[in-house]
Amino acid sequence: MSLLIRGAHQLATPIGDSTRRGGDFGRLAIAPRAVIRCEGTDVVFVGDAAEQELKFPPPQQILDAAGGCVIPAFVDPHTHPVWAGSREQEFNRRLAGESYMEIARSGGGINATVQATRAASFETLLDGTLTRLDTFLEHGTTTVEAKSGYGLDLATEVKMLEVIAAAQRAHPVDLHPTCLAAHEVPIEHRDDPERWVNALVEEIHPSIARRGLAEAVDVFCEDGVFDIEQTRRLLADAEAFGWRIHLHADELTPLGGTELAVEFKALSADHLMCITDRGIAALAESETIGVLLPGTSFFLRSDYAPARKMVEAGCAVALATDCNPGSSPTESMPTILALATLEMGLTIEEALTAATLNAAAAIGRASELGSIEEGKRADLAILSGASYHHLVYHYGVNPIRHVVKSGKVVVKDGIRVSR
Ligand SMILES: [Zn+2]
């Protein structure tokens, strides 16, 4: 199948097959009126319309960008997209002044979602996940890292990861499954958290690895959840399964999770609202990517990660939604880009790179995804606006008009093309 995208006012993309940082971070290739030709799943030509006509036979399908801007589709490198129940009642409590931690201690928070997710059937979880994946796709995201972590027992963690595997078979969005059984200490282990760490190391992680349900591991390294030594033990154990590492690090307290992630050569250290100067220095020296989640700061009305300081220090930075029912219930990367620019001080160019090429690097896929170049996967989004500035300028609405995934039009005029 060949597809030609023509009629664009502009194409805007980072260039390369690895993480962009320093002076390269905000450097986009901007091509006015470029056409893009896809063959099968890949991009085979980017450039001048007349040259394309000379080089190739007429395409089987044409997508008219109608004066819009073409960008790489988003990669979302940190999400929790499988859950049951809803926590909108906590929203009012937070507006009235209760903190996220106070609500968690009174039976809300992660454990409320754990109870609902344990009770939910496989079909209910799969339905909810597929609906969310449609929303991701309609907002221009074609690849999503997907964590478990609302089971906190072997059966439910396996159920969540099997839902992710089933969603992958049923939906065009690419899913990268991460085992986050170490998301929290479940209520039944609160009297002896060490017993839960032992269960993770001895039973739950090996069992999930044997089933081949995850490609990475994540741990919520935080005061009152898993301390540095417990996290170190969990990661050392998980490394033996060949799992890559993501880490919830330095989110609520400056515990040193960033330095630990660097020590383990993690793909990413995530959140980083409380990253220290030492953490920034360690991250800047490493290949580990700082995944920033401004949606969570916005929604919890807390501090943002020091993005500008990290970028100036030479850290590689990516952006993600953290899509989850408690602290960031959104699938929209354009919303995240608006927050990254308006609240964290990234330029639009940096934010676009952070949400595409660097986000692909944060899940180990930068050689195939995250930019529009010959030989890369044909995962593209077309904005209604004429330039990439419309991504954040026209805020609070969906700026995405069409989405192409692996060379196929999957969203047309804002509507999901039926399978
Ligand atoms: Zn998270």
XYZ file of C-alpha atoms and ligand atoms in Angstrom:
420
model
C 0.000 0.000 0.000
C 1.374 3.427 -0.922
C 0.110 6.664 0.613
C 0.993 10.199 -0.424
C 0.418 13.082 1.976
C 0.301 16.336 0.045
C -1.121 19.810 0.421
C 0.699 20.532 3.712
C 1.633 24.112 4.443
C 4.611 22.861 6.398
C 6.352 19.791 7.776
C 8.116 20.149 11.137
C 10.210 17.379 12.673
C 13.300 16.754 14.747
C 15.955 14.803 12.843
C 17.997 11.823 13.966
C 17.791 8.349 15.421
C 18.890 9.112 18.970
C 18.190 11.451 21.882
C 18.470 15.192 21.154
C 19.946 17.442 23.852
C 21.862 20.695 24.257
C 21.858 22.833 21.113
C 20.168 20.043 19.121
C 17.185 19.771 21.462
C 15.239 22.658 19.959
C 16.417 22.205 16.373
C 13.613 21.199 14.011
C 13.760 20.632 10.284
C 11.020 22.807 8.761
C 10.068 22.017 5.174
C 7.467 24.283 3.541
C 4.974 22.428 1.311
C 6.802 19.093 1.630
C 5.075 15.894 0.519
C 5.531 12.581 2.332
C 5.292 9.214 0.653
C 4.706 6.051 2.656
C 5.157 2.513 1.307
C 3.929 -0.292 3.545
C 4.664 0.782 7.103
C 7.529 3.192 6.387
C 8.308 6.634 5.022
C 10.163 6.349 1.706
C 10.262 9.979 0.580
C 10.089 13.424 2.186
C 10.503 16.532 0.057
C 9.494 18.273 -3.116
C 6.223 17.267 -4.850
C 7.677 17.344 -8.374
C 10.634 15.183 -7.362
C 8.281 12.624 -5.800
C 6.323 12.417 -9.061
C 9.491 11.771 -11.028
C 10.741 9.073 -8.692
C 7.565 7.095 -7.940
C 4.463 5.771 -9.705
C 1.105 7.326 -8.748
C 0.240 6.414 -5.145
C -2.652 4.112 -4.298
C -4.003 6.581 -1.750
C -3.720 10.339 -1.245
C -4.277 12.239 1.995
C -4.833 15.970 1.526
C -3.299 17.914 4.430
C -5.378 20.933 3.276
C -2.895 23.560 4.390
C -2.173 21.943 7.760
C 1.175 21.143 9.366
C 2.624 17.616 9.419
C 4.526 16.489 12.535
C 5.735 13.106 13.774
C 3.026 11.318 15.748
C 3.540 11.571 19.498
C 5.156 8.854 21.561
C 3.846 8.837 25.133
C 6.574 7.229 27.282
C 4.773 7.140 30.660
C 1.142 6.058 31.090
C -1.067 3.951 33.378
C -3.880 3.277 30.864
C -5.497 0.172 32.424
C -7.832 0.787 35.338
C -11.379 0.378 36.560
C -13.502 2.831 38.495
C -13.090 6.560 38.574
C -11.799 9.055 41.114
C -13.554 12.257 40.118
C -14.974 12.604 43.634
C -11.410 13.187 44.866
C -11.189 16.230 42.635
C -13.615 18.252 44.747
C -11.875 17.177 47.942
C -8.591 18.475 46.554
C -10.238 21.726 45.458
C -11.464 22.078 49.048
C -7.889 21.831 50.265
C -7.152 18.170 51.044
C -3.802 16.930 49.724
C -3.292 13.912 47.464
C -1.504 12.136 50.332
C -4.304 12.918 52.847
C -6.868 11.495 50.444
C -4.680 8.415 49.908
C -4.418 7.846 53.673
C -8.203 7.970 54.052
C -8.790 5.152 51.558
C -8.667 7.106 48.287
C -5.692 7.381 45.954
C -3.990 4.416 44.316
C -5.602 1.911 46.673
C -9.113 2.954 45.626
C -8.180 2.158 42.024
C -6.550 -1.101 43.165
C -9.806 -2.277 44.775
C -11.821 -1.435 41.630
C -9.254 -2.992 39.281
C -9.025 -6.230 41.277
C -12.829 -6.521 41.159
C -13.154 -5.733 37.434
C -13.450 -8.407 34.760
C -10.888 -8.754 31.980
C -13.508 -7.540 29.466
C -14.352 -4.427 31.488
C -10.657 -3.524 31.766
C -10.057 -4.194 28.074
C -13.064 -2.063 27.050
C -11.862 0.872 29.146
C -8.328 0.548 27.802
C -9.450 0.427 24.145
C -11.601 3.536 24.661
C -8.578 5.372 26.086
C -6.389 4.183 23.198
C -8.918 5.683 20.758
C -8.553 8.996 22.595
C -4.737 8.758 22.501
C -4.915 8.155 18.772
C -7.353 11.015 18.110
C -4.904 13.337 19.906
C -1.998 12.280 17.697
C -0.328 9.600 19.837
C 0.505 6.316 18.087
C 2.911 4.713 20.599
C 2.307 4.406 24.325
C 4.320 2.955 27.185
C 1.752 1.172 29.388
C 2.282 0.249 33.022
C 0.519 -2.244 35.245
C 0.403 -1.366 38.952
C -3.248 -1.264 40.050
C -3.254 -4.954 40.959
C -0.572 -5.213 43.637
C -1.108 -8.964 43.664
C 0.080 -11.538 41.152
C -3.330 -12.364 39.642
C -4.345 -8.743 38.988
C -0.909 -7.624 37.767
C -1.015 -10.509 35.270
C -4.606 -9.587 34.339
C -3.573 -5.975 33.627
C -0.580 -7.002 31.509
C -2.749 -9.502 29.606
C -5.223 -6.673 28.949
C -2.324 -4.641 27.511
C -1.351 -7.612 25.295
C -4.965 -8.032 24.121
C -5.285 -4.283 23.456
C -2.110 -4.467 21.378
C -3.694 -7.156 19.187
C -6.955 -5.202 18.815
C -5.745 -1.610 18.382
C -3.357 0.236 16.047
C -1.621 2.123 18.898
C 1.686 0.416 19.720
C 1.973 -0.524 23.387
C 5.155 -1.008 25.391
C 4.225 -2.981 28.526
C 5.984 -2.205 31.815
C 5.557 -4.186 35.034
C 4.842 -1.710 37.839
C 3.781 -4.207 40.501
C 6.053 -2.088 42.766
C 3.664 0.884 42.480
C 2.637 0.916 46.144
C 2.532 -1.289 49.238
C -0.923 -2.943 49.196
C -3.096 -2.570 52.297
C -2.682 -6.223 53.238
C 1.113 -5.744 53.542
C 1.131 -2.354 55.303
C 2.079 -3.961 58.651
C 5.246 -5.419 57.083
C 6.300 -3.765 53.799
C 9.448 -5.903 53.623
C 7.205 -8.950 53.162
C 5.796 -7.255 50.030
C 9.279 -6.514 48.682
C 10.143 -10.194 49.203
C 6.968 -11.252 47.381
C 7.868 -8.986 44.436
C 11.416 -10.323 44.220
C 10.667 -13.975 44.848
C 7.288 -14.494 43.188
C 5.647 -11.661 41.269
C 8.474 -10.326 39.078
C 9.836 -13.807 38.140
C 6.328 -15.030 37.351
C 5.550 -12.074 35.060
C 8.950 -12.409 33.385
C 8.300 -16.130 32.713
C 5.015 -15.244 31.005
C 6.800 -12.698 28.778
C 4.207 -10.030 29.580
C 6.539 -7.061 30.185
C 9.579 -5.576 28.509
C 10.474 -3.168 31.312
C 10.098 -2.681 35.045
C 9.224 0.419 37.060
C 9.294 1.133 40.805
C 7.712 4.026 42.733
C 10.854 5.096 44.615
C 9.437 7.469 47.228
C 9.401 8.204 50.932
C 6.798 5.863 52.466
C 6.603 3.634 49.390
C 9.939 2.019 48.325
C 13.121 3.549 49.735
C 16.444 3.617 47.871
C 17.685 0.278 49.220
C 14.398 -1.529 48.502
C 14.320 0.006 45.015
C 17.926 -1.038 44.400
C 17.031 -4.622 45.335
C 13.941 -4.620 43.072
C 15.868 -3.228 40.095
C 18.860 -5.558 40.497
C 16.461 -8.476 40.520
C 14.523 -7.242 37.493
C 17.663 -6.590 35.455
C 18.325 -10.321 35.485
C 15.160 -10.851 33.373
C 16.503 -8.574 30.657
C 13.892 -5.939 31.517
C 14.723 -2.316 30.738
C 14.214 0.118 33.600
C 11.945 3.128 34.128
C 11.816 4.707 37.580
C 9.281 6.961 39.347
C 11.992 9.163 40.889
C 12.237 12.288 43.052
C 8.533 13.060 42.646
C 7.399 14.164 46.120
C 10.716 14.109 48.027
C 14.382 14.416 46.927
C 15.249 10.803 47.713
C 17.979 10.334 45.082
C 15.969 8.161 42.698
C 17.486 9.979 39.721
C 21.025 8.987 40.753
C 19.815 5.413 41.279
C 18.235 5.333 37.798
C 21.530 6.541 36.311
C 23.446 3.911 38.295
C 21.244 1.231 36.685
C 21.537 2.788 33.206
C 17.736 3.123 33.201
C 15.983 4.147 29.988
C 14.243 6.878 31.958
C 13.894 8.588 35.323
C 10.376 10.015 35.546
C 8.574 12.899 37.365
C 11.667 14.630 38.879
C 9.773 17.503 40.516
C 12.200 17.252 43.458
C 15.373 16.406 41.516
C 18.497 17.781 43.272
C 21.504 19.516 41.706
C 23.401 16.261 42.175
C 20.625 14.411 40.374
C 20.696 16.894 37.504
C 24.486 16.541 37.196
C 24.252 12.738 37.212
C 21.452 12.733 34.630
C 23.325 15.140 32.341
C 26.342 12.799 32.292
C 24.201 9.763 31.448
C 22.150 8.268 28.618
C 19.097 8.089 30.911
C 16.260 10.375 29.824
C 14.370 12.604 32.236
C 10.675 12.047 31.480
C 8.705 15.082 32.686
C 4.981 14.927 33.445
C 3.649 18.482 33.723
C 0.042 17.248 33.601
C 0.504 15.784 37.067
C 1.858 19.061 38.510
C -0.996 20.962 36.881
C -3.681 18.586 38.110
C -2.289 18.315 41.668
C -1.443 22.026 41.774
C 2.117 21.179 42.808
C 5.558 22.335 41.646
C 6.771 21.576 38.144
C 10.054 19.792 37.450
C 12.923 22.269 36.831
C 12.875 21.601 33.094
C 14.790 24.706 32.010
C 17.577 24.056 34.513
C 17.820 20.424 33.412
C 17.988 21.346 29.733
C 20.671 24.003 30.346
C 22.685 21.428 32.333
C 22.640 19.077 29.330
C 20.048 16.556 30.477
C 17.999 14.752 27.817
C 14.322 15.459 28.444
C 11.104 13.847 27.183
C 7.429 14.573 27.914
C 4.562 12.219 28.786
C 0.943 12.430 29.949
C 1.219 10.102 32.986
C -2.374 9.231 31.976
C -3.943 7.751 35.146
C -7.225 8.095 37.082
C -5.849 9.996 40.075
C -3.202 12.571 39.251
C -3.387 13.102 35.469
C -6.539 11.812 33.779
C -5.682 12.904 30.240
C -4.556 11.208 27.014
C -3.714 14.523 25.328
C -0.082 15.210 24.449
C -0.997 18.626 22.965
C -2.221 19.614 26.456
C 1.099 18.397 27.901
C 3.005 20.473 25.337
C 1.012 23.566 26.285
C 1.950 23.043 29.948
C 5.588 22.288 29.089
C 5.909 25.600 27.270
C 3.712 27.855 29.408
C 4.567 26.413 32.843
C 8.006 24.793 32.480
C 9.643 27.207 30.049
C 10.436 24.848 27.169
C 10.300 26.341 23.698
C 7.686 24.900 21.329
C 10.509 23.339 19.315
C 11.980 21.687 22.420
C 8.562 20.490 23.551
C 7.871 18.899 20.152
C 11.231 17.085 20.213
C 10.577 15.987 23.808
C 7.200 14.503 22.814
C 8.436 12.705 19.688
C 12.102 11.764 19.165
C 13.195 11.969 22.816
C 10.019 10.223 23.915
C 10.825 7.422 21.454
C 14.341 7.239 22.931
C 12.807 6.950 26.417
C 11.273 3.618 25.362
C 14.276 2.518 23.301
C 12.688 3.155 19.865
C 14.434 6.295 18.555
C 15.933 4.459 15.586
C 12.424 3.694 14.221
C 10.085 6.361 15.610
C 9.870 10.009 16.604
C 10.824 11.835 13.410
C 9.687 12.010 9.792
C 12.573 10.667 7.753
C 13.066 8.157 4.980
C 13.393 4.680 6.486
C 11.495 5.497 9.660
C 8.021 4.257 10.548
C 5.229 6.263 8.890
C 3.620 7.487 12.137
C 2.474 11.062 11.512
C -0.024 13.604 12.743
C -1.476 16.426 10.678
C -2.618 19.572 12.450
C -5.528 21.736 11.331
C -3.257 24.756 11.832
C -0.722 25.840 9.216
C 2.331 25.731 11.485
C 3.523 23.621 14.408
C 2.939 26.619 16.706
C -0.768 25.779 16.578
C 0.018 22.715 18.711
C 0.205 24.903 21.797
C -1.130 28.242 20.593
C -4.645 26.949 19.980
C -4.800 25.439 23.438
C -7.545 23.455 25.165
C -8.916 21.946 21.966
C -7.659 19.060 19.881
C -5.391 20.521 17.162
C -5.013 17.146 15.373
C -6.975 16.632 12.142
C -5.542 13.405 10.696
C -3.329 10.623 12.045
C -1.337 8.054 10.069
C -0.062 4.925 11.841
C 2.362 2.566 10.070
C 1.392 4.054 6.701
C -2.391 3.769 7.256
C -4.833 6.619 7.840
C -6.325 5.838 11.272
C -7.893 9.228 12.105
C -9.491 11.289 9.340
C -10.992 14.751 9.930
C -10.740 14.123 13.691
C -12.673 10.865 13.552
C -11.234 7.413 14.180
C -11.359 5.391 10.957
C -13.178 2.155 11.777
C -11.136 -1.010 11.639
Zn 3.239 7.446 36.728
